[in-house]
Coordinates of C-alpha atoms and ligand atoms in Angstrom, one line a residue:
Chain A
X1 CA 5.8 -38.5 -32.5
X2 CA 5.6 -40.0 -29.0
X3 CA 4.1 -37.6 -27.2
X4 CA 1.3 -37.4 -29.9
X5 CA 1.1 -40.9 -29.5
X6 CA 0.7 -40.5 -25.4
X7 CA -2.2 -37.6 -26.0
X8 CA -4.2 -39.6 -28.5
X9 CA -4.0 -42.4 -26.1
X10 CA -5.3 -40.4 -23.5
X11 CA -7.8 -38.7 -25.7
X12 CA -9.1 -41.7 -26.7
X13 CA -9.4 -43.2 -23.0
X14 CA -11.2 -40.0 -21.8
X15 CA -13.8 -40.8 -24.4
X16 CA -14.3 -44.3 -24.4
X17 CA -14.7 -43.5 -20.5
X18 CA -17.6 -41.2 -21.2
X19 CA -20.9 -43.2 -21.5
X20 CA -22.2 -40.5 -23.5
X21 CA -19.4 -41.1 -26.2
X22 CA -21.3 -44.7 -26.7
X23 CA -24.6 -43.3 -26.9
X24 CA -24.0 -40.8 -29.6
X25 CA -21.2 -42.2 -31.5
X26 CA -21.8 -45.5 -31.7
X27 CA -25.5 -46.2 -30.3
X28 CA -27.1 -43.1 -32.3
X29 CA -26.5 -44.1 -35.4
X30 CA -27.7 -47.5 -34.9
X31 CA -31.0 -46.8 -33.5
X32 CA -31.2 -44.3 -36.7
X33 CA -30.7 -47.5 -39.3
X34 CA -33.2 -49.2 -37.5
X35 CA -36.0 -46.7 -36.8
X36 CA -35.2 -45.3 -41.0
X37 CA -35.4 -48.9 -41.6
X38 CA -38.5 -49.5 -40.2
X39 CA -40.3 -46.4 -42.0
X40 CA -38.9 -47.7 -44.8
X41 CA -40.9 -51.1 -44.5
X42 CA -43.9 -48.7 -44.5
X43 CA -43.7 -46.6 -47.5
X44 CA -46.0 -48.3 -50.1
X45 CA -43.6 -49.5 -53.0
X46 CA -45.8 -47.6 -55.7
X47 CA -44.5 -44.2 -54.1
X48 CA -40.8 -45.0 -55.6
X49 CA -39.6 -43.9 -52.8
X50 CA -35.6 -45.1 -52.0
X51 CA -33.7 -42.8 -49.8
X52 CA -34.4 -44.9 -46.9
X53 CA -33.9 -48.0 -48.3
X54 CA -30.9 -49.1 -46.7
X55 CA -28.3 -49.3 -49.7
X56 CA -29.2 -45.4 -49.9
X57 CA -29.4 -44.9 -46.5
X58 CA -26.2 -46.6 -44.7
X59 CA -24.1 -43.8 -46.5
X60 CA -26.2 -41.1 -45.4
X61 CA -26.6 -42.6 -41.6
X62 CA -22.2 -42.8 -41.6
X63 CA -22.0 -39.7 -42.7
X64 CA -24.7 -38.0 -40.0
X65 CA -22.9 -40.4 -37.3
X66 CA -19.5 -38.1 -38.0
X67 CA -21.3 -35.2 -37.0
X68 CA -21.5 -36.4 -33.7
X69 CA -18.2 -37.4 -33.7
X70 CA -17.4 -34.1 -34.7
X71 CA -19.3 -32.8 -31.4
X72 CA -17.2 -34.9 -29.2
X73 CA -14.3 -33.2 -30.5
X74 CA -15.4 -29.8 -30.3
X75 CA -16.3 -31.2 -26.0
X76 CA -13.1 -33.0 -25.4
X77 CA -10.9 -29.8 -26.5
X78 CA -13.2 -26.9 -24.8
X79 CA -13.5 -28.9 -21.7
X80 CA -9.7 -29.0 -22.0
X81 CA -9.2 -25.4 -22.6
X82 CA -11.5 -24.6 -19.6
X83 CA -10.1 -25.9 -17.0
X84 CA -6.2 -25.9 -16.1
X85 CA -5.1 -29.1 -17.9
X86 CA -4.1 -27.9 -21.1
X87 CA -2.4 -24.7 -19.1
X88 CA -0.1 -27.4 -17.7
X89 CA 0.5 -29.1 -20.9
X90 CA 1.6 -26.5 -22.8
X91 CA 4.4 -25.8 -19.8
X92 CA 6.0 -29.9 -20.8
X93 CA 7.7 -30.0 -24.3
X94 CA 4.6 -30.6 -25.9
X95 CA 4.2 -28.3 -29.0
X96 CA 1.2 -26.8 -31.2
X97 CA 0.9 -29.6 -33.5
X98 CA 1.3 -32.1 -31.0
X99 CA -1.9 -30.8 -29.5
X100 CA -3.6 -30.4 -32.7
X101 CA -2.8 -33.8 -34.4
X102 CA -3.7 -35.6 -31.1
X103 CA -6.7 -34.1 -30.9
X104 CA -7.4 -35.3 -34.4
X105 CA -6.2 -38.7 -34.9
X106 CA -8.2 -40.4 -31.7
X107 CA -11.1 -39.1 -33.5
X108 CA -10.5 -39.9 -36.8
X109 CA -10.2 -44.1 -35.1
X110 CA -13.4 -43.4 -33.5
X111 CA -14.7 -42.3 -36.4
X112 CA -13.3 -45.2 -38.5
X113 CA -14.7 -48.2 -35.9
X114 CA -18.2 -46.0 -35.8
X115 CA -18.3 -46.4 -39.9
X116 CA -17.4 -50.3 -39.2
X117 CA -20.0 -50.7 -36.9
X118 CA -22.9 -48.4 -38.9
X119 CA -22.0 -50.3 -41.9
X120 CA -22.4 -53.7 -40.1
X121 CA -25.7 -53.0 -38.7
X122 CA -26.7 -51.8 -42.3
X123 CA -25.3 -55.1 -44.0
X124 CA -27.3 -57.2 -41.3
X125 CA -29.9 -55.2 -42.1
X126 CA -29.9 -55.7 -46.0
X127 CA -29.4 -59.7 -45.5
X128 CA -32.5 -59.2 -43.0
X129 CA -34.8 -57.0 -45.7
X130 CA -33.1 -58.5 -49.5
X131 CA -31.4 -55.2 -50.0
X132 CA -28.4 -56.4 -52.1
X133 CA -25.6 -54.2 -50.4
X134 CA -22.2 -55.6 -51.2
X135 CA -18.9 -56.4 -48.9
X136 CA -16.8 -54.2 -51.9
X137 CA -19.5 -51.2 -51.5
X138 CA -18.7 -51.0 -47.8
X139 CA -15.3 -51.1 -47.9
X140 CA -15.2 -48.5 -50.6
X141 CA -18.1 -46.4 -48.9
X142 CA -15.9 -46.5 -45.5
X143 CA -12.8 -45.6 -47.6
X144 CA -14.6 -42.9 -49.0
X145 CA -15.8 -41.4 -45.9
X146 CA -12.4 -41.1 -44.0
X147 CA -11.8 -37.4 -45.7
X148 CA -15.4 -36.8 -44.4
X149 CA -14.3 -38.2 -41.1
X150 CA -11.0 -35.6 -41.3
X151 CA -13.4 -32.4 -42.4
X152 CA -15.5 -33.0 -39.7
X153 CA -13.7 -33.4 -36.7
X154 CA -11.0 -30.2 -38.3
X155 CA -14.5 -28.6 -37.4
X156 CA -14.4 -29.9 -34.2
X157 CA -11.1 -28.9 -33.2
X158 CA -11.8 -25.1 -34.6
X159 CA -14.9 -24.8 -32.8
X160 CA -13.6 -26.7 -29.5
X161 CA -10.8 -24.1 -30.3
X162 CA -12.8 -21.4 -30.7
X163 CA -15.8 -21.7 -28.4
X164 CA -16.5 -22.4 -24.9
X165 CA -18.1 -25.8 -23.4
X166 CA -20.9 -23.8 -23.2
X167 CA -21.0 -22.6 -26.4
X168 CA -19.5 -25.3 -28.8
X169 CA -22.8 -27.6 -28.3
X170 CA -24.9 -25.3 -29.8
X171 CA -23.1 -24.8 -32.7
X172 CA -21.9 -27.6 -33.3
X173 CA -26.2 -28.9 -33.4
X174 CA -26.1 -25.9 -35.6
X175 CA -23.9 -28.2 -38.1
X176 CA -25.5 -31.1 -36.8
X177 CA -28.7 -30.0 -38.2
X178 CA -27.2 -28.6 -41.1
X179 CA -25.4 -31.5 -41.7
X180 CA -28.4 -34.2 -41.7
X181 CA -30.6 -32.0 -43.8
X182 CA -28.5 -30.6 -46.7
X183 CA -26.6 -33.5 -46.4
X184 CA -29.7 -35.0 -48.0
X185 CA -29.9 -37.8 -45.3
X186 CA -33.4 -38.1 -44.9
X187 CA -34.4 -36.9 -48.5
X188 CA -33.2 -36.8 -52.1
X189 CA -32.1 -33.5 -53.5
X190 CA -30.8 -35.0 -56.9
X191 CA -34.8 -36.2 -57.3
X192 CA -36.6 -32.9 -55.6
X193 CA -34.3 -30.7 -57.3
X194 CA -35.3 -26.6 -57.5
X195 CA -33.9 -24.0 -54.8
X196 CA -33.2 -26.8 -52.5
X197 CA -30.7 -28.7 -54.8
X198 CA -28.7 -26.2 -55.3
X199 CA -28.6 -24.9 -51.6
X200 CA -27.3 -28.6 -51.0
X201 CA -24.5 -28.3 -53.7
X202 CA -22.9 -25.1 -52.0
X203 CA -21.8 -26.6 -48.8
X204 CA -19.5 -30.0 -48.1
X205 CA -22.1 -31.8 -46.5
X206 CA -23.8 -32.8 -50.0
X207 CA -21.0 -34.3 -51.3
X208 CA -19.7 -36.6 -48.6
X209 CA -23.2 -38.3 -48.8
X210 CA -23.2 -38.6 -52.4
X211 CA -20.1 -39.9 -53.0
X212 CA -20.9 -42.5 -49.7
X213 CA -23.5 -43.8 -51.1
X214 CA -22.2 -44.0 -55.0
X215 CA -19.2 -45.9 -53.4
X216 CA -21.5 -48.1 -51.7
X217 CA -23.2 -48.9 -55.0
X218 CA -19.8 -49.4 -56.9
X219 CA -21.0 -46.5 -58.8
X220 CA -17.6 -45.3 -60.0
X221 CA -18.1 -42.3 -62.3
X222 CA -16.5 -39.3 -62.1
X223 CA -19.8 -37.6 -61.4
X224 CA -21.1 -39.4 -58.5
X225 CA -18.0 -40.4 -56.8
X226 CA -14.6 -39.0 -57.7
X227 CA -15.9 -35.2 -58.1
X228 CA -17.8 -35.3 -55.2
X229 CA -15.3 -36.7 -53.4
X230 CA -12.4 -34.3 -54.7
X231 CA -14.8 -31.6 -53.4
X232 CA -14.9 -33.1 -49.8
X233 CA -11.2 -33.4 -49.9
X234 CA -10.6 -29.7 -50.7
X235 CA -13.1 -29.0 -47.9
X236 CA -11.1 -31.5 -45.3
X237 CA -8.0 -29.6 -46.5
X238 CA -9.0 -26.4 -45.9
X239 CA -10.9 -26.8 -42.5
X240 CA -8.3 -29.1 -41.1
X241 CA -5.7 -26.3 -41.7
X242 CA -7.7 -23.5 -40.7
X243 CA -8.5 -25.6 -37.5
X244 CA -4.9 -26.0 -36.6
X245 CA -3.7 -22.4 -37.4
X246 CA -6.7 -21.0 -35.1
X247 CA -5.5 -23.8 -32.4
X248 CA -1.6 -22.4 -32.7
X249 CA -3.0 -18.8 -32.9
X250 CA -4.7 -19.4 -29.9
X251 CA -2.2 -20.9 -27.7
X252 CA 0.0 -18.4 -28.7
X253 CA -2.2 -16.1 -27.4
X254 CA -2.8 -18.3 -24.1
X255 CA 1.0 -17.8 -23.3
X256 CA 1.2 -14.0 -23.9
Chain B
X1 CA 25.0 -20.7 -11.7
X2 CA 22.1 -19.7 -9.8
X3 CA 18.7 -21.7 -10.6
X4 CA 16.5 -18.5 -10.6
X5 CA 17.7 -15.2 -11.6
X6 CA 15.4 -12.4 -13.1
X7 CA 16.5 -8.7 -13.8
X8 CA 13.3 -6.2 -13.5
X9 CA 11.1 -9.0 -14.4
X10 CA 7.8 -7.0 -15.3
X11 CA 4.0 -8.1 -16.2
X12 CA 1.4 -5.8 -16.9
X13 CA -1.9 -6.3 -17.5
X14 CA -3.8 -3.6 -19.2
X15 CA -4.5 -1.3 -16.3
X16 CA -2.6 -3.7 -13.7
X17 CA 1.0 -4.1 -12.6
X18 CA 1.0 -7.4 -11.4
X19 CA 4.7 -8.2 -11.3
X20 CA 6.7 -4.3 -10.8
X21 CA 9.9 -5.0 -12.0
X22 CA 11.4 -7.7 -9.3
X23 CA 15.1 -8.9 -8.6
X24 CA 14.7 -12.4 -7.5
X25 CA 17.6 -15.2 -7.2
X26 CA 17.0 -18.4 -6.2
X27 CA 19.9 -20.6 -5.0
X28 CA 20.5 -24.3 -6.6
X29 CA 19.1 -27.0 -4.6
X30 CA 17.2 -24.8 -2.3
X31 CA 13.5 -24.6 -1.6
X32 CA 12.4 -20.9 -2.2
X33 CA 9.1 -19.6 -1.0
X34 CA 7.2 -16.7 -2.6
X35 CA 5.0 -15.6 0.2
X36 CA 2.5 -13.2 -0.4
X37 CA -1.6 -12.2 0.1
X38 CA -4.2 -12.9 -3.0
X39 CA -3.1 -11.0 -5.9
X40 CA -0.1 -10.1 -5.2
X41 CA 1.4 -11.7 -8.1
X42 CA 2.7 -15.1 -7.1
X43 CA 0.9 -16.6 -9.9
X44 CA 1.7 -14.2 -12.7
X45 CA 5.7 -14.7 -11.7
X46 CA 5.4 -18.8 -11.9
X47 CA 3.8 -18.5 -15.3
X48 CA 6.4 -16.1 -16.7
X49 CA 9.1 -18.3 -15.5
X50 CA 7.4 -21.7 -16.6
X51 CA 7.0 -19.9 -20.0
X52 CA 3.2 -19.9 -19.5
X53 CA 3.5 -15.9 -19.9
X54 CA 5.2 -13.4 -21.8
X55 CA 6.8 -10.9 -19.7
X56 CA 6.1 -7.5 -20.6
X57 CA 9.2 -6.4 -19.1
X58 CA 12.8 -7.0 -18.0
X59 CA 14.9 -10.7 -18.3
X60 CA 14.6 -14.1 -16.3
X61 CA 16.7 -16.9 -16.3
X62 CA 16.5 -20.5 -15.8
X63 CA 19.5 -22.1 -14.8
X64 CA 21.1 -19.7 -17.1
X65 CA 18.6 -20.2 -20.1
X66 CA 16.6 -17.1 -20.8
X67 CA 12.6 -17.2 -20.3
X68 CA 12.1 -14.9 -23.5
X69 CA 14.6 -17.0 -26.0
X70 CA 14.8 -20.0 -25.0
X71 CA 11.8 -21.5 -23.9
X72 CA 12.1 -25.1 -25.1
X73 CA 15.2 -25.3 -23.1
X74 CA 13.5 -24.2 -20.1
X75 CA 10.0 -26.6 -20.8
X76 CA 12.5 -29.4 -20.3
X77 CA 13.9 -28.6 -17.5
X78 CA 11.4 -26.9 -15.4
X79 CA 7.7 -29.1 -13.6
X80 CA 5.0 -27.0 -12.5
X81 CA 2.1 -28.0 -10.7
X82 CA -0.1 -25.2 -11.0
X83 CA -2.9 -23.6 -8.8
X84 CA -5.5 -25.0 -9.8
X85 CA -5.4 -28.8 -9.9
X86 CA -4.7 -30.3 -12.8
X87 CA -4.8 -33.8 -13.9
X88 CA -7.0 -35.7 -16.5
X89 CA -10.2 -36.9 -14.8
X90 CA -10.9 -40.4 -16.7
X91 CA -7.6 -41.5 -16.5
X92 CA -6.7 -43.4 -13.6
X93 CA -4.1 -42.1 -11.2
X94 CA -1.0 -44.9 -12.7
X95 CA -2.4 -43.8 -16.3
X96 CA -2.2 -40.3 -15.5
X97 CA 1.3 -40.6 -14.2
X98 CA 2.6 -43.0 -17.3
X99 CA 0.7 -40.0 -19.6
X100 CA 3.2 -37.8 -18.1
X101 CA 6.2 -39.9 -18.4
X102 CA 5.9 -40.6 -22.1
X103 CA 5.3 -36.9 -22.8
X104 CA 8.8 -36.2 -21.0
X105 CA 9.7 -38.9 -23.9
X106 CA 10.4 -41.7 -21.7
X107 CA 10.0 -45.0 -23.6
X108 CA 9.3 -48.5 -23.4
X109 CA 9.7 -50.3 -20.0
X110 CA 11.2 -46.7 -19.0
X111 CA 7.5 -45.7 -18.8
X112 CA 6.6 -48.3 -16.1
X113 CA 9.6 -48.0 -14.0
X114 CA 9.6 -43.9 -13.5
X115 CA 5.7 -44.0 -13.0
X116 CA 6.3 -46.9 -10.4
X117 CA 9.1 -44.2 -8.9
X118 CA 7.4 -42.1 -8.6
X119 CA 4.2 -43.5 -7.3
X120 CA 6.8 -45.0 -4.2
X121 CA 7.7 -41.7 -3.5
X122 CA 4.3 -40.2 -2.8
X123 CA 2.8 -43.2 -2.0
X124 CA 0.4 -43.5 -4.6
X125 CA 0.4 -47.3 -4.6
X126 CA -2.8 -47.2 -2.6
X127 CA -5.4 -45.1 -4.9
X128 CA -3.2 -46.3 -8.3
X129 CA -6.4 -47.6 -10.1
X130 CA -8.7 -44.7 -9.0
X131 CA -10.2 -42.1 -11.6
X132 CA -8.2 -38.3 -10.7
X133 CA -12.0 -37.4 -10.7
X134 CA -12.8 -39.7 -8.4
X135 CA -9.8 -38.4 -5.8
X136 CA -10.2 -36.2 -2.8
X137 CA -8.6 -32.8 -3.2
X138 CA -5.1 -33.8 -1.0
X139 CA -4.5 -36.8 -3.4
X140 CA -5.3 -35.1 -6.3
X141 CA -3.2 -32.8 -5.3
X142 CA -0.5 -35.4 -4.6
X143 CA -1.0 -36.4 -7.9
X144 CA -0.9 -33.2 -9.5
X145 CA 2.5 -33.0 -8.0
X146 CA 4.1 -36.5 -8.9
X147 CA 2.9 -35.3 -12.7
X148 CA 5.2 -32.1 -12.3
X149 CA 7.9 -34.3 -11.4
X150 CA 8.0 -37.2 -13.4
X151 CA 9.9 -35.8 -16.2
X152 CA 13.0 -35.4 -14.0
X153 CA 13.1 -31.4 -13.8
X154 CA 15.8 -29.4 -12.3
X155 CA 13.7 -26.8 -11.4
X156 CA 9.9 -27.1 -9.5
X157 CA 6.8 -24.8 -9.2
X158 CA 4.8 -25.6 -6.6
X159 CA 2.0 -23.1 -7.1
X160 CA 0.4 -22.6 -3.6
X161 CA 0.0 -26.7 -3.0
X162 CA -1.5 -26.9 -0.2
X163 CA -4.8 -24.2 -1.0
X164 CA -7.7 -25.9 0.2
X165 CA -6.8 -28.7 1.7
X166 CA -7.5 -30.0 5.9
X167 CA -5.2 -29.5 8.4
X168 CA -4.2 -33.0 7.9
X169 CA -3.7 -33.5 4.5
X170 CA -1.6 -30.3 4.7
X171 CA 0.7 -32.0 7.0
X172 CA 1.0 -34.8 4.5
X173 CA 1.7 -32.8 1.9
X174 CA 4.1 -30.8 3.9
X175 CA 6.1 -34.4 4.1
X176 CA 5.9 -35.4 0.4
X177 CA 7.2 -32.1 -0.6
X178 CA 10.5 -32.3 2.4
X179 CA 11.2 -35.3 0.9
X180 CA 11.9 -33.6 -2.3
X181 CA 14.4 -30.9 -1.1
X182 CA 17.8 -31.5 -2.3
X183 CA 16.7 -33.3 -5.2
X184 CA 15.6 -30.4 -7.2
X185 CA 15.8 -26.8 -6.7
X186 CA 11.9 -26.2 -5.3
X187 CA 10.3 -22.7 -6.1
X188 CA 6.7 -22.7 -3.9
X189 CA 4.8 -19.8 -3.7
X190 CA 1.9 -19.5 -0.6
X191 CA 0.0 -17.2 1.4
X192 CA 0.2 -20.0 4.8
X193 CA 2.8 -18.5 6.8
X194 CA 3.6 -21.9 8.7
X195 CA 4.1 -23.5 5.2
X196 CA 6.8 -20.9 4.7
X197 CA 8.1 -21.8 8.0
X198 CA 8.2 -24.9 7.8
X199 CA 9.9 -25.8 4.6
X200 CA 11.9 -23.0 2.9
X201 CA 15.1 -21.9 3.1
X202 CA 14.5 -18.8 1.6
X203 CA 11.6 -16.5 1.6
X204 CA 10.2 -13.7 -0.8
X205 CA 7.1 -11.8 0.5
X206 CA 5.6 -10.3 -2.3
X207 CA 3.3 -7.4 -1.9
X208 CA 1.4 -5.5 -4.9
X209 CA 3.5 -7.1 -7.4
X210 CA 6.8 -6.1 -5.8
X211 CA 9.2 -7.8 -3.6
X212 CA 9.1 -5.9 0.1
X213 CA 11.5 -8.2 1.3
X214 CA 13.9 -11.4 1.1
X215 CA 15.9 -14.1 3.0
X216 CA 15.6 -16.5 5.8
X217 CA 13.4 -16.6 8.0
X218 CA 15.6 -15.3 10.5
X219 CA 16.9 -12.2 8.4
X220 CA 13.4 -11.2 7.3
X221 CA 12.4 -10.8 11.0
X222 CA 15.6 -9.4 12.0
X223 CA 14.3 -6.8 9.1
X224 CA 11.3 -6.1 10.0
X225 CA 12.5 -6.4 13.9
X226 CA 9.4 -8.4 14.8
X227 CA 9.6 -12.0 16.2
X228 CA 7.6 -14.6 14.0
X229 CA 6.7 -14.8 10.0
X230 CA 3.7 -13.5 10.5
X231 CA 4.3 -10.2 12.3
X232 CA 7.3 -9.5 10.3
X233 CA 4.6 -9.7 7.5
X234 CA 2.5 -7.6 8.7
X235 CA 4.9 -5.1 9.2
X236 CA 6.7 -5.3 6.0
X237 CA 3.2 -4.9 4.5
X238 CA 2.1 -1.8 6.7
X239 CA 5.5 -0.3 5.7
X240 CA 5.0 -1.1 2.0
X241 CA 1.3 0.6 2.3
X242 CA 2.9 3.5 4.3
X243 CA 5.3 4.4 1.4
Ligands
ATP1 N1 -4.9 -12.5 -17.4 C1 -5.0 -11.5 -16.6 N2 -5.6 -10.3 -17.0 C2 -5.7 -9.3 -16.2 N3 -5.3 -9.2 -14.9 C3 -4.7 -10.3 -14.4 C4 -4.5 -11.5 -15.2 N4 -3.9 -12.4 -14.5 C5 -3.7 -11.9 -13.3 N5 -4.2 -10.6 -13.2 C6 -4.1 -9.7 -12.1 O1 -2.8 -9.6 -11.7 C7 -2.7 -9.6 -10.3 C8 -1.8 -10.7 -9.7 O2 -2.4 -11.9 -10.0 P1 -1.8 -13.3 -9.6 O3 -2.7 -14.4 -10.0 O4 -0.4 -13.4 -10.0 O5 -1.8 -13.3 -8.0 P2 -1.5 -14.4 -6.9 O6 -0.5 -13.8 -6.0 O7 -1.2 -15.7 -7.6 O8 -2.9 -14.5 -6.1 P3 -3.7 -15.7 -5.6 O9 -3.3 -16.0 -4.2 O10 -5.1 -15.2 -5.7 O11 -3.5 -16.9 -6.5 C9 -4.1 -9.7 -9.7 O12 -4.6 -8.4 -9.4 C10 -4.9 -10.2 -10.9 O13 -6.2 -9.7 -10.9
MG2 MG1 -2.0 -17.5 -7.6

């Protein structure tokens, strides 16, 4: 326990040491509240048009800010694997899930303190337009979002695992992308509907907005938040697991 | 016990032999050089005894424990610092070291005082709140090397220490590492001649991925009945080539 205790400290101090961490974990999704926010202010009320409206859109904005998170992961352990520091490591007493679990639990608080702050700027911005979002909706959007917090950065660790420095960038946009737009971030599949619906409802991504924002309305049905959620759990579950059996896989493989 | 002790220690690589079956011992306490050209397999030997490699082949022992079954014995009581440099860039040089200690399960105040130990020793005290990153390559390197040690091993790799580095900051490191003799049993591997020389008390030169020849300095030239390391290598290698 100690020593994945010492390599989520120094996980977490390589990051907050990297200016770029601030920008895109905690600046990005900040500037996104505000500029969704102020295209909001300019949709005419008669097109009935809420997704940006910032009780629907803090969720969506938490969840597309774990994405980057996720990215960060998939940096900090490719940069590891790259050059000789992890080569050393794995010559100390340090075993597999050492590695693994302190690679995920620095980002799982970063992602936790970027959800405080994204859902502070959204609550300022609620009191600023007479959005009524409430204390109880955060804390229960937040809550919600921490399996979507685990599912993402299990993706970073398998592709961090997985790809180079070079490499895990690119596809981890790939999700980025992905991510925002069948996450339904910036539109409303449950309104559009069709094809595009149910492309949303086959991936994770779908889900962990849905049940944010259901939790952020105190919305506690089965069908908005607690299936939806139950999905994003399974999904956490698996990816998590399959991230740390490629990592052990791997660094068995290092040492043969 | 001997510290070192391998029995047709073997890696193979695909289509490469880089270690061919050596017989190495290494005494307790000693400082033991592995001398030998690029590629001649200095590398690949550290890793399989640091448990950073597989042997394909053959048996090693350290300090009794065996390489192939019983490698979290031999985690805890071996430090490498390996060829290429590594520390953790954002961390500062004190963080980097306490890091180190806590992974070697040190605890509490414990943390502080081996870090501060250790720090004395290589005189870290001065660059202590510098980034690694930040370092030039003979501190770094100095740092890389506290890190190896900090966990108290029986048993160090040095892994060509000096590469790279200025005349000067060779002599330096050349210091740091004589102060260590005695205290552990010191396994450095090199292709500078001098550094060989100057510090070990044994030597190996390594050729191909065999051993051509071991001892001191004085038997391996009685050997290869030249006068200096460096012409006794170069005839040890020209009769290695010749066979
Ligand atoms: N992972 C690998 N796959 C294939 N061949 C390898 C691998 N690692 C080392 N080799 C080969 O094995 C041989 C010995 O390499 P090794 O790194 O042990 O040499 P070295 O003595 O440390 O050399 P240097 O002074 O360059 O560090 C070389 O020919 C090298 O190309
Ligand atoms: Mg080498």
């Amino acid at each position: 326990m100690s020593r994945i205790i010492a390599f989520t400290t120094r996980n977490i101090k390589e990051m907050l040491r990297d200016p770029l961490s601030y920008i895109f974990c905690l600046g990005f999704p900040i500037v996104m509240l505000l500029v969704m926010t102020l295209v909001n202010s300019s949709i005419p009320p008669e097109a009935n048009m809420t997704v940006f409206r910032i009780d629907n859109l803090c969720g969506g904005i938490a969840m597309f800010g774990l994405t980057f998170v996720m990215l960060f992961t998939a940096l900090s352990v490719s940069k590891d694997r790259t050059c000789a520091f992890l080569v050393r490591m794995y010559a100390t007493p340090m075993t597999s899930s050492d590695f693994s679990l302190g690679y995920l639990l620095p980002m799982l608080i970063i992602s936790v303190v970027q959800m405080f702050i994204t859902f502070t700027a959204s609550f300022v911005i609620s009191l600023m337009t007479g959005v009524s979002l409430s204390i109880p909706g955060i804390l229960l959007s937040i809550v919600t979002l921490i399996p979507a917090a685990v599912f993402f950065t299990g993706i970073g660790l398998l592709f961090g695992t997985l790809f180079s420095d070079k490499a895990a960038p690119g596809l981890c946009s790939v999700v980025i992308s992905l991510g925002s737009f069948l996450g339904c971030v910036f539109f409303d599949a449950d309104s559009t509907g069709g094809i595009m619906l149910t492309v949303c409802k086959c991936l994770p991504f779908y889900y962990c907005t849905k049940a944010a924002r259901s939790a952020a309305a105190l919305d506690l049905s089965a069908e908005n938040l607690l299936i939806p959620l139950l999905i994003v759990c399974v999904s956490a579950a698996v990816i998590t697991a399959l991230a740390i059996v490629v990592f052990n896989s791997r660094m068995k493989a290092d040492l043969a | 016990m001997k510290a070192i002790e391998t029995r047709k220690l073997t890696k193979k690589y695909k289509d490469k032999t880089a270690v061919n079956g050596i017989d190495l011992e290494v005494e307790e306490g000693e400082l033991f050089a592995l001398l030998g050209v690029n590629g001649a397999g200095k590398t690949t030997t550290v890793r399989m005894l640091t448990c950073l490699s597989e042997p394909t082949d053959g048996e090693g022992y350290v300090k009794g424990h065996s390489i192939k079954n019983e490698k979290s014995a031999v985690k805890r009581i071996v430090g490498i610092s390996p060829q290429d440099t590594a520390v953790a860039g954002n961390l500062t040089v004190r963080e980097n070291l306490e890091f180190m200690a806590k992974v070697y399960g040190f605890t509490g105040n414990r943390v502080k005082g081996r870090a501060d130990e250790i720090s004395e020793v290589f005189g870290l005290g001065e660059v202590e709140n510098s980034r690694a990153k930040t370092l030039s390559g003979g501190w770094k390197r100095k740092l890389s090397i506290a890190m190896a040690i900090i966990g108290e091993p029986e048993l160090l790799f040095l892994d060509e220490p000096t590469l790279g580095l200025d005349v000067l900051a060779r002599r330096e490191l050349w210091k740091s590492i004589s102060g260590l003799k005695g205290k552990m049993t010191i396994v450095l591997t090199t292709h500078y001649m001098e550094e060989a020389e100057e510090l070990a008390d044994h030597i190996a030169i390594m050729i191909n991925g065999n051993i051509e020849a071991y001892g001191t300095l004085h038997e391996i030239e009685e050997a290869a009945g030249k006068q200096g390391l460096e012409n006794a290598f170069v005839e040890i290698a020209e009769r290695s080539m010749g066979k």
